[in-house]
């Protein structure tokens, strides 16, 4: 097990390729029966986090990820988003 600073995930999220982010969001939107209460911006933000998490899994040779999202959210260092449901 390896513990990473949240800043590494945040940096990977900010660096996510914009075209790939839009493509992932498009794939999710096309596969959905319907989308309610989720803006396109939120969908793309979530897609960027999905890509960031996949990049860190690959970079660290890992096959799983957990995030102290509540602790980081309460500290103001993490924005809650919907990406985790899509990690394979």
CSV table of C-alpha atoms in Angstrom, one decimal:
chain,number,residue,atom,x,y,z
A,1,UNK,CA,0.0,0.0,0.0
A,2,UNK,CA,1.2,3.4,-0.9
A,3,UNK,CA,-0.2,6.7,0.5
A,4,UNK,CA,0.0,9.7,-1.8
A,5,UNK,CA,-0.7,13.3,-1.1
A,6,UNK,CA,-3.9,14.6,-2.4
A,7,UNK,CA,-2.0,17.2,-4.4
A,8,UNK,CA,-0.7,14.5,-6.7
A,9,UNK,CA,-4.3,13.5,-7.6
A,10,UNK,CA,-5.3,17.1,-7.9
A,11,UNK,CA,-2.4,17.9,-10.3
A,12,UNK,CA,-3.3,14.9,-12.4
A,13,UNK,CA,-6.9,16.0,-12.5
A,14,UNK,CA,-5.9,19.5,-13.7
A,15,UNK,CA,-3.6,18.0,-16.3
A,16,UNK,CA,-6.2,15.6,-17.8
A,17,UNK,CA,-6.4,15.9,-21.6
A,18,UNK,CA,-9.4,18.1,-22.5
A,19,UNK,CA,-10.2,16.2,-25.7
A,20,UNK,CA,-10.0,12.8,-23.9
A,21,UNK,CA,-12.1,14.3,-21.0
A,22,UNK,CA,-14.8,15.3,-23.5
A,23,UNK,CA,-14.7,11.9,-25.2
A,24,UNK,CA,-15.2,10.1,-21.9
A,25,UNK,CA,-18.1,12.4,-20.9
A,26,UNK,CA,-19.6,11.7,-24.4
A,27,UNK,CA,-19.3,8.0,-23.9
A,28,UNK,CA,-21.0,8.2,-20.5
A,29,UNK,CA,-23.8,10.4,-21.8
A,30,UNK,CA,-24.5,8.1,-24.8
A,31,UNK,CA,-24.5,5.0,-22.5
A,32,UNK,CA,-26.9,6.6,-20.0
A,33,UNK,CA,-30.7,6.0,-20.2
A,34,UNK,CA,-31.1,9.6,-19.0
A,35,UNK,CA,-29.1,12.2,-17.2
A,36,UNK,CA,-30.9,14.2,-14.5
A,37,UNK,CA,-29.5,16.9,-12.3
A,38,UNK,CA,-26.0,16.7,-13.7
A,39,UNK,CA,-24.6,19.5,-15.9
A,40,UNK,CA,-22.3,18.9,-18.8
A,41,UNK,CA,-19.6,20.7,-16.8
A,42,UNK,CA,-20.0,18.3,-13.9
A,43,UNK,CA,-19.9,15.3,-16.3
A,44,UNK,CA,-16.6,16.6,-17.8
A,45,UNK,CA,-15.2,17.4,-14.4
A,46,UNK,CA,-15.9,13.9,-13.3
A,47,UNK,CA,-14.4,12.5,-16.5
A,48,UNK,CA,-11.2,14.4,-15.8
A,49,UNK,CA,-11.0,12.9,-12.3
A,50,UNK,CA,-11.7,9.5,-13.8
A,51,UNK,CA,-8.7,10.0,-16.2
A,52,UNK,CA,-6.5,11.3,-13.4
A,53,UNK,CA,-7.2,8.3,-11.2
A,54,UNK,CA,-6.5,5.9,-14.1
A,55,UNK,CA,-3.2,7.8,-14.7
A,56,UNK,CA,-2.2,7.5,-11.1
A,57,UNK,CA,-3.1,3.8,-11.0
A,58,UNK,CA,-0.9,3.2,-14.0
A,59,UNK,CA,1.9,5.4,-12.8
A,60,UNK,CA,2.1,3.6,-9.4
A,61,UNK,CA,1.4,0.1,-10.8
A,62,UNK,CA,-1.7,-0.1,-8.6
A,63,UNK,CA,-4.9,-1.9,-9.1
A,64,UNK,CA,-7.0,-0.1,-6.6
A,65,UNK,CA,-7.5,3.3,-5.1
A,66,UNK,CA,-9.1,4.8,-2.0
A,67,UNK,CA,-9.4,8.5,-1.2
A,68,UNK,CA,-9.9,10.2,2.1
A,69,UNK,CA,-12.5,12.3,0.3
A,70,UNK,CA,-14.5,13.4,3.4
A,71,UNK,CA,-11.3,14.4,5.3
A,72,UNK,CA,-9.9,16.3,2.3
A,73,UNK,CA,-13.3,17.8,1.5
A,74,UNK,CA,-13.7,19.1,5.1
A,75,UNK,CA,-10.1,20.5,4.9
A,76,UNK,CA,-11.1,22.3,1.7
A,77,UNK,CA,-8.6,20.4,-0.5
A,78,UNK,CA,-11.0,18.1,-2.3
A,79,UNK,CA,-14.1,18.6,-4.4
A,80,UNK,CA,-16.6,15.8,-4.3
A,81,UNK,CA,-17.4,14.5,-7.7
A,82,UNK,CA,-18.9,11.4,-9.3
A,83,UNK,CA,-15.9,9.7,-11.0
A,84,UNK,CA,-15.5,6.6,-8.8
A,85,UNK,CA,-18.4,4.7,-10.2
A,86,UNK,CA,-16.6,4.4,-13.5
A,87,UNK,CA,-13.2,3.1,-12.4
A,88,UNK,CA,-12.7,-0.4,-13.7
